[in-house]
Short mmCIF file of C-alpha atoms in Angstrom, two decimals:
data_model
loop_
_atom_site.label_atom_id
_atom_site.label_comp_id
_atom_site.label_asym_id
_atom_site.label_seq_id
_atom_site.Cartn_x
_atom_site.Cartn_y
_atom_site.Cartn_z
CA MET M 25 25.18 142.53 220.00
CA SER M 26 24.05 146.12 220.41
CA TRP M 27 20.36 147.00 220.09
CA LEU M 28 21.47 149.29 217.26
CA ASP M 29 22.56 146.26 215.21
CA ILE M 30 19.07 144.81 214.76
CA ASP M 31 17.78 147.03 211.95
CA GLU M 32 20.92 148.99 211.14
CA HIS M 33 22.19 148.98 207.56
CA PRO M 34 25.24 146.63 207.41
CA LEU M 35 27.46 149.40 206.05
CA TYR M 36 26.42 151.89 208.72
CA ARG M 37 27.13 149.20 211.30
CA LEU M 38 30.60 148.73 209.82
CA TRP M 39 31.27 152.48 209.84
CA ARG M 40 30.10 152.77 213.45
CA TYR M 41 32.27 149.88 214.62
CA SER M 42 35.33 151.02 212.67
CA ASP M 43 35.33 154.71 213.54
CA ARG M 44 38.89 154.65 214.95
CA TRP M 45 40.41 151.89 212.83
CA PHE M 46 43.75 152.55 211.10
CA LEU M 47 44.74 155.51 213.28
CA SER M 48 48.41 155.64 214.26
CA ASP M 49 47.89 157.01 217.76
CA ASP M 50 48.37 155.12 221.02
CA THR M 51 44.63 154.64 221.53
CA THR M 52 44.37 152.36 218.48
CA ILE M 53 45.88 149.10 219.71
CA LEU M 54 44.62 146.51 217.23
CA VAL M 55 43.46 147.70 213.79
CA LYS M 56 46.48 149.94 213.22
CA HIS M 57 47.22 151.94 210.08
CA ASN M 58 50.51 150.20 209.36
CA PHE M 59 50.09 146.48 208.68
CA GLY M 60 53.71 146.04 209.78
CA GLU M 61 52.52 146.63 213.34
CA VAL M 62 49.61 144.23 212.94
CA ARG M 63 51.78 141.44 211.52
CA LYS M 64 53.86 141.42 214.71
CA PHE M 65 51.03 139.89 216.71
CA LEU M 66 49.42 138.01 213.79
CA PHE M 67 52.58 136.27 212.56
CA GLU M 68 55.31 136.85 215.17
CA SER M 69 53.42 136.13 218.38
CA LYS M 70 55.84 135.79 221.29
CA ASP M 71 53.56 135.62 224.31
CA ASP M 72 49.96 135.35 225.47
CA ASN M 73 49.48 139.08 224.99
CA ASP M 74 50.32 138.79 221.27
CA PHE M 75 47.99 135.83 220.85
CA PHE M 76 45.23 137.80 222.57
CA HIS M 77 45.80 140.81 220.29
CA ALA M 78 45.70 138.57 217.20
CA SER M 79 42.43 137.02 218.34
CA GLU M 80 40.91 140.42 219.16
CA TYR M 81 42.01 141.94 215.83
CA LYS M 82 40.17 139.20 213.93
CA ARG M 83 37.17 139.40 216.26
CA LYS M 84 36.81 143.16 215.79
CA ILE M 85 36.74 142.83 212.00
CA THR M 86 34.36 139.87 212.15
CA ASP M 87 32.01 141.74 214.50
CA ALA M 88 32.05 144.88 212.33
CA LEU M 89 31.23 142.92 209.17
CA TYR M 90 28.86 140.63 211.08
CA ILE M 91 30.28 137.69 209.13
CA ASN M 92 32.38 134.77 210.33
CA LEU M 93 35.48 135.13 208.20
CA PRO M 94 37.59 131.98 207.77
CA ASN M 95 40.78 131.69 209.84
CA ALA M 96 42.58 130.68 206.63
CA TRP M 97 42.31 134.28 205.40
CA TRP M 98 44.53 135.36 208.29
CA GLU M 99 47.03 132.50 208.16
CA ASN M 100 48.87 133.85 205.11
CA GLU M 101 50.68 137.18 205.54
CA ALA M 102 49.99 138.41 201.99
CA SER M 103 46.30 137.55 202.33
CA ALA M 104 45.98 139.34 205.68
CA ASN M 105 47.81 142.41 204.35
CA ASN M 106 45.60 142.65 201.25
CA ILE M 107 42.41 142.41 203.34
CA HIS M 108 43.77 145.04 205.75
CA GLU M 109 44.53 147.46 202.90
CA SER M 110 41.15 146.88 201.22
CA LEU M 111 39.33 147.62 204.47
CA LYS M 112 41.09 151.01 204.61
CA CYS M 113 39.17 151.92 201.45
CA LEU M 114 35.80 151.11 203.00
CA ALA M 115 36.00 151.82 206.72
CA GLY M 116 37.96 153.53 209.46
CA ALA M 117 39.94 156.73 209.66
CA PHE M 118 41.15 156.78 206.02
CA PHE M 119 37.92 156.00 204.13
CA CYS M 120 36.73 159.32 202.67
CA GLY M 121 33.21 158.45 203.82
CA GLN M 122 34.46 158.85 207.40
CA THR M 123 37.29 161.37 207.26
CA ASN M 124 38.77 164.49 205.68
CA ASN M 125 42.29 163.14 206.18
CA SER M 126 44.65 164.30 203.42
CA ALA M 127 45.55 160.66 202.72
CA LYS M 128 41.91 159.55 202.48
CA ARG M 129 40.78 156.77 200.14
CA ASN M 130 37.57 155.71 198.43
CA LEU M 131 36.16 152.36 197.36
CA CYS M 132 38.59 149.94 195.74
CA VAL M 133 38.23 146.54 194.05
CA GLY M 134 38.89 144.72 197.33
CA SER M 135 36.33 146.77 199.23
CA ALA M 136 33.79 146.02 196.46
CA TYR M 137 34.43 142.33 197.18
CA ILE M 138 33.71 142.95 200.87
CA ILE M 139 30.52 144.85 200.03
CA ALA M 140 29.38 142.00 197.75
CA LEU M 141 30.13 139.53 200.53
CA MET M 142 28.00 141.59 202.94
CA ALA M 143 25.15 141.77 200.41
CA HIS M 144 25.24 138.00 199.89
CA GLN M 145 25.10 137.53 203.67
CA LYS M 146 22.01 139.75 203.77
CA VAL M 147 20.20 137.88 200.99
CA TYR M 148 21.10 134.28 201.91
CA GLY M 149 22.20 134.40 205.55
CA ASN M 150 25.67 133.21 204.56
CA ALA M 151 28.70 134.30 202.55
CA ASP M 152 29.94 130.81 201.67
CA ILE M 153 30.61 131.38 197.97
CA PHE M 154 32.81 134.36 198.89
CA ILE M 155 34.81 132.74 201.68
CA ASN M 156 35.20 129.08 200.72
CA ASP M 157 38.56 129.54 198.94
CA PRO M 158 41.33 130.06 201.54
CA GLU M 159 43.66 131.46 198.87
CA THR M 160 41.24 134.16 197.63
CA TRP M 161 43.34 137.12 198.79
CA ILE M 162 46.90 135.81 198.55
CA ALA M 163 47.76 137.10 195.06
CA CYS M 164 45.67 140.29 195.31
CA SER M 165 48.47 142.78 195.91
CA HIS M 166 46.58 145.41 193.88
CA ALA M 167 43.10 144.85 195.35
CA SER M 168 43.31 148.35 196.86
CA SER M 169 43.25 149.86 193.34
CA PRO M 170 40.41 152.44 193.29
CA ILE M 171 37.10 152.14 191.47
CA PHE M 172 35.64 155.44 192.74
CA ALA M 173 37.22 158.89 192.74
CA LEU M 174 37.68 160.75 196.02
CA GLN M 175 34.37 162.20 197.21
CA GLU M 176 33.13 164.19 200.18
CA GLN M 177 31.96 162.15 203.17
CA GLU M 178 28.23 161.82 202.58
CA THR M 179 28.71 161.25 198.84
CA ALA M 180 31.24 158.48 199.48
CA ARG M 181 28.86 156.74 201.85
CA THR M 182 26.04 157.03 199.32
CA SER M 183 28.35 155.51 196.70
CA ALA M 184 29.11 152.51 198.91
CA ILE M 185 25.40 152.01 199.59
CA ALA M 186 24.60 152.29 195.86
CA LEU M 187 27.06 149.47 195.13
CA TYR M 188 25.65 147.40 198.00
CA ASP M 189 22.09 147.94 196.70
CA LEU M 190 23.12 146.81 193.23
CA PHE M 191 24.56 143.57 194.60
CA ILE M 192 21.40 143.01 196.66
CA CYS M 193 19.24 143.34 193.53
CA LEU M 194 21.44 141.16 191.33
CA PHE M 195 21.80 138.43 193.98
CA THR M 196 18.11 138.28 194.96
CA PRO M 197 15.85 135.67 193.27
CA ARG M 198 13.15 137.10 191.02
CA HIS M 199 10.63 134.27 191.20
CA THR M 200 9.94 131.04 193.03
CA ASN M 201 11.30 128.84 190.26
CA GLN M 202 14.80 130.25 190.52
CA GLU M 203 17.40 128.06 192.20
CA SER M 204 17.78 130.32 195.22
CA SER M 205 14.17 129.75 196.28
CA SER M 206 15.55 126.61 197.91
CA GLY M 207 18.40 128.54 199.49
CA LYS M 208 20.90 127.99 196.69
CA SER M 209 22.84 131.09 195.76
CA LEU M 210 22.44 132.82 192.41
CA VAL M 211 26.18 133.50 192.58
CA ARG M 212 28.07 130.81 190.68
CA SER M 213 31.67 131.92 191.16
CA VAL M 214 33.77 134.81 192.48
CA CYS M 215 37.32 135.43 191.26
CA PHE M 216 39.99 138.14 191.36
CA TYR M 217 42.16 138.72 188.28
CA GLU M 218 45.20 140.85 187.46
CA ALA M 219 46.57 140.76 191.01
CA GLY M 220 43.27 142.07 192.37
CA ARG M 221 42.67 144.92 189.92
CA VAL M 222 39.68 143.04 188.47
CA LEU M 223 36.87 141.21 190.25
CA LYS M 224 34.38 139.00 188.39
CA ILE M 225 31.20 137.63 189.93
CA GLN M 226 29.45 135.06 187.75
CA LEU M 227 25.72 134.57 188.27
CA ASN M 228 23.43 131.75 187.19
CA TRP M 229 21.23 134.12 185.19
CA ASN M 230 21.98 136.17 182.10
CA ALA M 231 21.35 139.90 181.58
CA GLN M 232 20.81 139.24 177.86
CA LYS M 233 17.92 136.83 178.40
CA PRO M 234 14.36 137.53 179.57
CA SER M 235 13.43 136.27 183.02
CA LEU M 236 10.27 134.32 183.76
CA ASP M 237 8.66 137.36 185.37
CA SER M 238 9.50 139.81 182.55
CA PRO M 239 9.37 139.62 178.73
CA ASP M 240 12.44 141.87 178.53
CA SER M 241 16.01 141.15 179.54
CA LEU M 242 17.84 143.40 181.99
CA ALA M 243 19.97 144.63 179.08
CA LYS M 244 16.86 145.63 177.10
CA ILE M 245 15.20 147.32 180.09
CA ASN M 246 18.38 149.27 180.74
CA SER M 247 18.68 150.27 177.08
CA LYS M 248 15.11 151.60 177.06
CA THR M 249 15.76 153.56 180.26
CA PHE M 250 18.79 155.38 178.90
CA GLN M 251 17.06 156.19 175.59
CA GLN M 252 14.29 158.13 177.30
CA PRO M 253 14.42 161.94 176.91
CA THR M 254 13.94 162.26 180.66
CA ILE M 255 15.28 159.75 183.17
CA ASN M 256 13.37 159.58 186.43
CA MET M 257 15.75 159.12 189.35
CA SER M 258 15.02 157.73 192.81
CA GLN M 259 17.43 157.74 195.74
CA ILE M 260 15.56 154.76 197.13
CA ALA M 261 16.63 151.45 195.60
CA LYS M 262 13.22 150.31 194.35
CA ASN M 263 14.45 147.78 191.80
CA THR M 264 17.45 146.82 189.67
CA ARG M 265 16.83 149.66 187.22
CA THR M 266 16.96 152.33 189.94
CA THR M 267 20.05 150.79 191.57
CA ILE M 268 21.88 150.89 188.22
CA LEU M 269 20.92 154.55 187.76
CA ASN M 270 21.99 155.44 191.30
CA LEU M 271 25.37 153.76 190.91
CA TRP M 272 25.88 155.41 187.51
CA CYS M 273 25.29 158.84 189.06
CA GLN M 274 27.56 158.18 192.03
CA MET M 275 30.43 157.02 189.81
CA ALA M 276 30.31 160.34 187.95
CA ILE M 277 31.11 162.37 191.09
CA SER M 278 34.70 163.35 191.84
CA GLU M 279 36.32 165.98 194.06
CA SER M 280 38.87 166.70 191.34
CA GLY M 281 36.77 166.53 188.17
CA PHE M 282 34.27 163.96 186.98
CA MET M 283 33.90 160.19 186.56
CA SER M 284 35.75 157.41 188.33
CA PRO M 285 39.05 155.54 187.89
CA GLY M 286 37.16 152.27 187.69
CA VAL M 287 34.19 150.54 186.08
CA VAL M 288 31.29 148.40 187.26
CA TYR M 289 29.37 146.60 184.54
CA MET M 290 27.54 143.39 183.74
CA GLU M 291 28.15 141.38 180.60
CA ALA M 292 25.87 138.39 180.02
CA ASP M 293 26.08 136.44 183.31
CA THR M 294 29.08 138.21 184.84
CA ILE M 295 29.43 141.34 186.99
CA VAL M 296 32.82 142.98 186.46
CA ILE M 297 34.42 145.46 188.87
CA ALA M 298 37.75 146.80 187.62
CA SER M 299 40.20 149.60 188.29
CA THR M 300 42.07 151.45 185.55
CA LYS M 301 44.88 152.42 187.94
#
C-alpha cells in the first residue's frame, strides 16, 4: 500500500491507479481497451504466462478499488465483460474525468453500482451486500448505459464524488438505535433490472417517514429546501440535504446542452439509478 492511500479519497485513489487503463498501446498489457484481448488470458489461458496475466488483471482492479472482489465475478465471460465496460465509464483513459479522448464516456449505471459498493466499504468496512451474488453482472449487458452527460474533466470528477457522497449519507446510520450501530448494513438489497439499465438499492429506512433524530422525513426536508426562494449551496457534503443539492446541480451539466440521460432518485425505501438510453 502506498502512503498516499491512507487518507486519499477512494475515487481519487481509483483514478490514480487506473490512469493508463483501457489504452490500446503496447504499454498497456492487462487492462486493455478491447475486452476481446482480455478474455484471451481470462478464459482461454494456454500457459503460465496467461494465468499470470489473468491473476494480475484481477489484482490491479482489486487494488484500485481497494475491495476484495469475488472470483465468481470473473468466472463468467458475460459478467467479466460487463464489469470491464462499466469500469471504462468511471476510470482509465476513456472516462471523461480523466481524458479528452473523442470516444470518452461518463458515469453509467454499472459505474454507479461500483461507486455505491465503494461507499458501502467506506461506511461498514465491507461490501458484502454488493458482492454476495455471483450472478450479479451476468445479465447486465446494458450496464454501461449512461446516467450523466459528457462533461469536462473536473466537472465529471465532481459528479462522481457527488454520487459517492450521496451514497455515504444514505448508507450511514443516523442514531445509535439503528440496526447498523451493531455493524449491520442499512442496505437491504441491491438489484439490476432491464439488462442493467436500472439499478435499485433498497434500504431499511424510508424517506417518507421521520427518523428518531428528526421530526421531518427526508422527503419533507427536501421539499422545504426546494420551495425556498434562495437555495444555499455548499460544495462540501455536510449532510444529506447538501449532497442531494450537489448531485442535482451536477446532473444538470452537459457539454452539449443541459441535463443528463439518466435519473437518480429515492422513492420510499429505494434508491433508483436509471438510464433513459
